[in-house]
Amino acid sequence: MKVMLLLSLFLYASSTTSGSYCMSTDCTNQGTSGSFSLYLRVCCVMDNLGRSFTIKGNGISRYILCPSVLPKPCQSVRSCKDLNSTINGDYTIYPDGVTPVEVYCDMNGINCDGEDGWTRVGYFNMTESDATCPAGLIQKNFTNIDHPLCGRLANSSTCISTTFSSNGLTYNKVCGQVRGYQSFRARAFLNFQNDIENFTVDGVSITHGSNPRKHIWTYA
Ligand SMILES: *[C@@H]1O[C@H](CO)[C@@H](O)[C@H](O)[C@H]1NC(C)=O
Ligand SMILES: *[C@@H]1O[C@H](CO)[C@@H](O)[C@H](O)[C@H]1NC(C)=O
Ligand SMILES: *[C@@H]1O[C@H](CO)[C@@H](O)[C@H](O)[C@H]1NC(C)=O
Ligand SMILES: *[C@@H]1O[C@H](CO)[C@@H](O)[C@H](O)[C@H]1NC(C)=O
Ligand SMILES: *[C@@H]1O[C@H](CO)[C@@H](O)[C@H](O)[C@H]1NC(C)=O
């Protein structure tokens, strides 16, 4: 398969207020936001309550002592699972406890396993009239298909990819669907290697993380 019509990916969060933001005493300050929001991002993590942290970044070290109870501004809706709703649609969640993120929530698991509260992280559907391919994938038109598709150049020998952010959400299950078309011949797997970066598949592969990324699902 070389071109994709549709992709949707959902993440399922296991617990509401766990997380690992700045768990070590020397983690670097990745944020550009002010120290109050840094304080909240550290202290809105349940595991960090009652502990102290030294955050090093840009030549400045900040000492943060988290209180023993969650600070008041911490948001409890970390993922769609924390919403009190059975209606699928767009919601605001706070994966790090303070930063709002708009996401589509599958509240009845109709796209997945029937469990409530799946958070969508990646989606494109090329039959929608204004749809565009996500960054990294190339849009292609075929005379016998009445909408564009996404994929790689037919004559390129390397794979191309796109990345979807989990926005820092802690998750333990992934579900989704991909719909695609085969063009030209199917070659399935090539270049068998132990190393995920050197394995070639003529199809679609979904991985998570980096250095090294880990395999979730492949269709050849
Ligand atoms: C969830 O929503 C229902 C209906 O609006 C309400 O009765 C219930 O108290 C809510 N539960 C929580 C935990 O907020
Ligand atoms: C893709 O978009 C079409 C047109 O809007 C819609 O009918 C269809 O349900 C969508 N498919 C999915 C899986 O969301
Ligand atoms: C493909 O077709 C769409 C309209 O369906 C058009 O907007 C787009 O420019 C075309 N892309 C290419 C690469 O021809
Ligand atoms: C691949 O095909 C495109 C258009 O079909 C062409 O412009 C490009 O030069 C080709 N690249 C290679 C490496 O053959
Ligand atoms: C795997 O690919 C990397 C670069 O992408 C290369 O340096 C390495 O030699 C390859 N390993 C094998 C076993 O081919």
PDB file of N, CA and C in Angstrom, residues 120-170:
ATOM      1  N   ARG A 120      -8.238  11.668  21.228  1.00  0.00           N
ATOM      2  CA  ARG A 120      -7.707  11.558  19.872  1.00  0.00           C
ATOM      3  C   ARG A 120      -6.465  12.429  19.711  1.00  0.00           C
ATOM      4  N   VAL A 121      -5.405  11.873  19.162  1.00  0.00           N
ATOM      5  CA  VAL A 121      -4.167  12.626  18.972  1.00  0.00           C
ATOM      6  C   VAL A 121      -3.814  12.818  17.501  1.00  0.00           C
ATOM      7  N   GLY A 122      -4.341  12.001  16.622  1.00  0.00           N
ATOM      8  CA  GLY A 122      -4.001  12.149  15.211  1.00  0.00           C
ATOM      9  C   GLY A 122      -5.197  11.830  14.350  1.00  0.00           C
ATOM     10  N   TYR A 123      -5.415  12.632  13.324  1.00  0.00           N
ATOM     11  CA  TYR A 123      -6.577  12.385  12.456  1.00  0.00           C
ATOM     12  C   TYR A 123      -6.405  13.094  11.130  1.00  0.00           C
ATOM     13  N   PHE A 124      -6.651  12.400  10.041  1.00  0.00           N
ATOM     14  CA  PHE A 124      -6.967  13.062   8.775  1.00  0.00           C
ATOM     15  C   PHE A 124      -7.895  12.157   7.984  1.00  0.00           C
ATOM     16  N   ASN A 125      -8.758  12.780   7.205  1.00  0.00           N
ATOM     17  CA  ASN A 125      -9.784  12.061   6.468  1.00  0.00           C
ATOM     18  C   ASN A 125      -9.936  12.797   5.144  1.00  0.00           C
ATOM     19  N   MET A 126      -9.354  12.243   4.090  1.00  0.00           N
ATOM     20  CA  MET A 126      -9.245  12.975   2.828  1.00  0.00           C
ATOM     21  C   MET A 126     -10.552  13.056   2.055  1.00  0.00           C
ATOM     22  N   THR A 127     -11.621  12.426   2.545  1.00  0.00           N
ATOM     23  CA  THR A 127     -12.916  12.637   1.885  1.00  0.00           C
ATOM     24  C   THR A 127     -13.599  13.905   2.390  1.00  0.00           C
ATOM     25  N   GLU A 128     -13.077  14.508   3.459  1.00  0.00           N
ATOM     26  CA  GLU A 128     -13.618  15.794   3.904  1.00  0.00           C
ATOM     27  C   GLU A 128     -13.165  16.850   2.906  1.00  0.00           C
ATOM     28  N   SER A 129     -14.069  17.783   2.575  1.00  0.00           N
ATOM     29  CA  SER A 129     -13.817  18.663   1.432  1.00  0.00           C
ATOM     30  C   SER A 129     -12.576  19.541   1.606  1.00  0.00           C
ATOM     31  N   ASP A 130     -12.272  19.988   2.832  1.00  0.00           N
ATOM     32  CA  ASP A 130     -11.123  20.889   3.005  1.00  0.00           C
ATOM     33  C   ASP A 130      -9.907  20.162   3.600  1.00  0.00           C
ATOM     34  N   ALA A 131      -9.896  18.838   3.517  1.00  0.00           N
ATOM     35  CA  ALA A 131      -8.818  18.081   4.169  1.00  0.00           C
ATOM     36  C   ALA A 131      -7.474  18.302   3.484  1.00  0.00           C
ATOM     37  N   THR A 132      -6.415  18.342   4.289  1.00  0.00           N
ATOM     38  CA  THR A 132      -5.052  18.407   3.751  1.00  0.00           C
ATOM     39  C   THR A 132      -4.246  17.304   4.426  1.00  0.00           C
ATOM     40  N   CYS A 133      -3.152  16.917   3.791  1.00  0.00           N
ATOM     41  CA  CYS A 133      -2.305  15.882   4.374  1.00  0.00           C
ATOM     42  C   CYS A 133      -1.491  16.473   5.516  1.00  0.00           C
ATOM     43  N   PRO A 134      -1.249  15.709   6.587  1.00  0.00           N
ATOM     44  CA  PRO A 134      -0.412  16.221   7.675  1.00  0.00           C
ATOM     45  C   PRO A 134       1.027  16.419   7.200  1.00  0.00           C
ATOM     46  N   ALA A 135       1.747  17.317   7.877  1.00  0.00           N
ATOM     47  CA  ALA A 135       3.123  17.651   7.498  1.00  0.00           C
ATOM     48  C   ALA A 135       3.947  16.384   7.355  1.00  0.00           C
ATOM     49  N   GLY A 136       4.697  16.283   6.258  1.00  0.00           N
ATOM     50  CA  GLY A 136       5.549  15.115   6.047  1.00  0.00           C
ATOM     51  C   GLY A 136       4.993  14.176   4.991  1.00  0.00           C
ATOM     52  N   LEU A 137       3.668  14.098   4.884  1.00  0.00           N
ATOM     53  CA  LEU A 137       3.065  13.241   3.863  1.00  0.00           C
ATOM     54  C   LEU A 137       2.736  14.092   2.633  1.00  0.00           C
ATOM     55  N   ILE A 138       2.797  13.463   1.467  1.00  0.00           N
ATOM     56  CA  ILE A 138       2.592  14.189   0.219  1.00  0.00           C
ATOM     57  C   ILE A 138       1.188  13.912  -0.313  1.00  0.00           C
ATOM     58  N   GLN A 139       0.511  14.999  -0.707  1.00  0.00           N
ATOM     59  CA  GLN A 139      -0.836  14.832  -1.265  1.00  0.00           C
ATOM     60  C   GLN A 139      -0.741  14.396  -2.721  1.00  0.00           C
ATOM     61  N   LYS A 140      -1.571  13.415  -3.081  1.00  0.00           N
ATOM     62  CA  LYS A 140      -1.533  12.897  -4.447  1.00  0.00           C
ATOM     63  C   LYS A 140      -2.945  12.745  -4.982  1.00  0.00           C
ATOM     64  N   ASN A 141      -3.107  13.026  -6.268  1.00  0.00           N
ATOM     65  CA  ASN A 141      -4.404  12.861  -6.914  1.00  0.00           C
ATOM     66  C   ASN A 141      -4.330  11.715  -7.913  1.00  0.00           C
ATOM     67  N   PHE A 142      -5.406  10.952  -7.985  1.00  0.00           N
ATOM     68  CA  PHE A 142      -5.487   9.860  -8.956  1.00  0.00           C
ATOM     69  C   PHE A 142      -6.743  10.075  -9.790  1.00  0.00           C
ATOM     70  N   THR A 143      -6.655   9.803 -11.076  1.00  0.00           N
ATOM     71  CA  THR A 143      -7.795  10.097 -11.954  1.00  0.00           C
ATOM     72  C   THR A 143      -9.004   9.232 -11.624  1.00  0.00           C
ATOM     73  N   ASN A 144      -8.792   8.036 -11.042  1.00  0.00           N
ATOM     74  CA  ASN A 144      -9.933   7.163 -10.764  1.00  0.00           C
ATOM     75  C   ASN A 144     -10.455   7.262  -9.332  1.00  0.00           C
ATOM     76  N   ILE A 145      -9.950   8.232  -8.538  1.00  0.00           N
ATOM     77  CA  ILE A 145     -10.431   8.432  -7.163  1.00  0.00           C
ATOM     78  C   ILE A 145     -10.819   9.912  -7.034  1.00  0.00           C
ATOM     79  N   ASP A 146     -12.008  10.186  -6.494  1.00  0.00           N
ATOM     80  CA  ASP A 146     -12.529  11.553  -6.561  1.00  0.00           C
ATOM     81  C   ASP A 146     -12.101  12.463  -5.409  1.00  0.00           C
ATOM     82  N   HIS A 147     -11.073  12.071  -4.680  1.00  0.00           N
ATOM     83  CA  HIS A 147     -10.529  12.953  -3.643  1.00  0.00           C
ATOM     84  C   HIS A 147      -9.039  12.667  -3.526  1.00  0.00           C
ATOM     85  N   PRO A 148      -8.252  13.608  -2.978  1.00  0.00           N
ATOM     86  CA  PRO A 148      -6.806  13.376  -2.857  1.00  0.00           C
ATOM     87  C   PRO A 148      -6.496  12.292  -1.825  1.00  0.00           C
ATOM     88  N   LEU A 149      -5.311  11.750  -1.884  1.00  0.00           N
ATOM     89  CA  LEU A 149      -4.811  10.785  -0.905  1.00  0.00           C
ATOM     90  C   LEU A 149      -3.474  11.303  -0.372  1.00  0.00           C
ATOM     91  N   CYS A 150      -2.968  10.661   0.679  1.00  0.00           N
ATOM     92  CA  CYS A 150      -1.687  11.069   1.268  1.00  0.00           C
ATOM     93  C   CYS A 150      -0.710   9.904   1.208  1.00  0.00           C
ATOM     94  N   GLY A 151       0.535  10.205   0.911  1.00  0.00           N
ATOM     95  CA  GLY A 151       1.514   9.117   0.879  1.00  0.00           C
ATOM     96  C   GLY A 151       2.885   9.639   0.509  1.00  0.00           C
ATOM     97  N   ARG A 152       3.671   8.727  -0.053  1.00  0.00           N
ATOM     98  CA  ARG A 152       4.996   9.131  -0.498  1.00  0.00           C
ATOM     99  C   ARG A 152       5.023   9.146  -2.022  1.00  0.00           C
ATOM    100  N   LEU A 153       6.039   9.737  -2.603  1.00  0.00           N
ATOM    101  CA  LEU A 153       6.186   9.739  -4.051  1.00  0.00           C
ATOM    102  C   LEU A 153       6.345   8.305  -4.536  1.00  0.00           C
ATOM    103  N   ALA A 154       5.654   7.973  -5.611  1.00  0.00           N
ATOM    104  CA  ALA A 154       5.666   6.590  -6.089  1.00  0.00           C
ATOM    105  C   ALA A 154       7.072   6.112  -6.399  1.00  0.00           C
ATOM    106  N   ASN A 155       7.943   7.001  -6.854  1.00  0.00           N
ATOM    107  CA  ASN A 155       9.268   6.558  -7.270  1.00  0.00           C
ATOM    108  C   ASN A 155      10.343   6.773  -6.205  1.00  0.00           C
ATOM    109  N   SER A 156       9.964   7.193  -5.010  1.00  0.00           N
ATOM    110  CA  SER A 156      11.003   7.373  -3.994  1.00  0.00           C
ATOM    111  C   SER A 156      11.268   6.041  -3.313  1.00  0.00           C
ATOM    112  N   SER A 157      12.483   5.827  -2.863  1.00  0.00           N
ATOM    113  CA  SER A 157      12.829   4.539  -2.270  1.00  0.00           C
ATOM    114  C   SER A 157      12.817   4.597  -0.751  1.00  0.00           C
ATOM    115  N   THR A 158      12.620   5.766  -0.181  1.00  0.00           N
ATOM    116  CA  THR A 158      12.613   5.848   1.274  1.00  0.00           C
ATOM    117  C   THR A 158      11.190   6.054   1.788  1.00  0.00           C
ATOM    118  N   CYS A 159      11.000   5.744   3.054  1.00  0.00           N
ATOM    119  CA  CYS A 159       9.690   5.990   3.638  1.00  0.00           C
ATOM    120  C   CYS A 159       9.612   7.450   4.064  1.00  0.00           C
ATOM    121  N   ILE A 160       8.404   7.944   4.221  1.00  0.00           N
ATOM    122  CA  ILE A 160       8.222   9.272   4.782  1.00  0.00           C
ATOM    123  C   ILE A 160       7.269   9.116   5.956  1.00  0.00           C
ATOM    124  N   SER A 161       7.254  10.108   6.834  1.00  0.00           N
ATOM    125  CA  SER A 161       6.406   9.942   8.008  1.00  0.00           C
ATOM    126  C   SER A 161       5.884  11.267   8.524  1.00  0.00           C
ATOM    127  N   THR A 162       4.916  11.170   9.378  1.00  0.00           N
ATOM    128  CA  THR A 162       4.371  12.328  10.058  1.00  0.00           C
ATOM    129  C   THR A 162       4.298  11.989  11.542  1.00  0.00           C
ATOM    130  N   THR A 163       4.281  13.019  12.369  1.00  0.00           N
ATOM    131  CA  THR A 163       4.310  12.818  13.815  1.00  0.00           C
ATOM    132  C   THR A 163       3.094  13.468  14.452  1.00  0.00           C
ATOM    133  N   PHE A 164       2.484  12.780  15.372  1.00  0.00           N
ATOM    134  CA  PHE A 164       1.378  13.360  16.151  1.00  0.00           C
ATOM    135  C   PHE A 164       1.820  13.442  17.605  1.00  0.00           C
ATOM    136  N   SER A 165       1.552  14.577  18.233  1.00  0.00           N
ATOM    137  CA  SER A 165       1.982  14.760  19.625  1.00  0.00           C
ATOM    138  C   SER A 165       0.921  14.255  20.591  1.00  0.00           C
ATOM    139  N   SER A 166       1.376  13.587  21.640  1.00  0.00           N
ATOM    140  CA  SER A 166       0.448  13.174  22.698  1.00  0.00           C
ATOM    141  C   SER A 166       0.252  14.306  23.704  1.00  0.00           C
ATOM    142  N   ASN A 167       0.891  15.456  23.474  1.00  0.00           N
ATOM    143  CA  ASN A 167       0.796  16.609  24.371  1.00  0.00           C
ATOM    144  C   ASN A 167       1.162  16.260  25.810  1.00  0.00           C
ATOM    145  N   GLY A 168       2.062  15.320  25.953  1.00  0.00           N
ATOM    146  CA  GLY A 168       2.520  14.970  27.298  1.00  0.00           C
ATOM    147  C   GLY A 168       1.572  14.060  28.063  1.00  0.00           C
ATOM    148  N   LEU A 169       0.522  13.608  27.409  1.00  0.00           N
ATOM    149  CA  LEU A 169      -0.439  12.730  28.066  1.00  0.00           C
ATOM    150  C   LEU A 169       0.213  11.395  28.427  1.00  0.00           C
ATOM    151  N   THR A 170      -0.046  10.943  29.639  1.00  0.00           N
ATOM    152  CA  THR A 170       0.397   9.606  30.044  1.00  0.00           C
ATOM    153  C   THR A 170      -0.656   8.607  29.572  1.00  0.00           C
TER     154      THR A 170
END
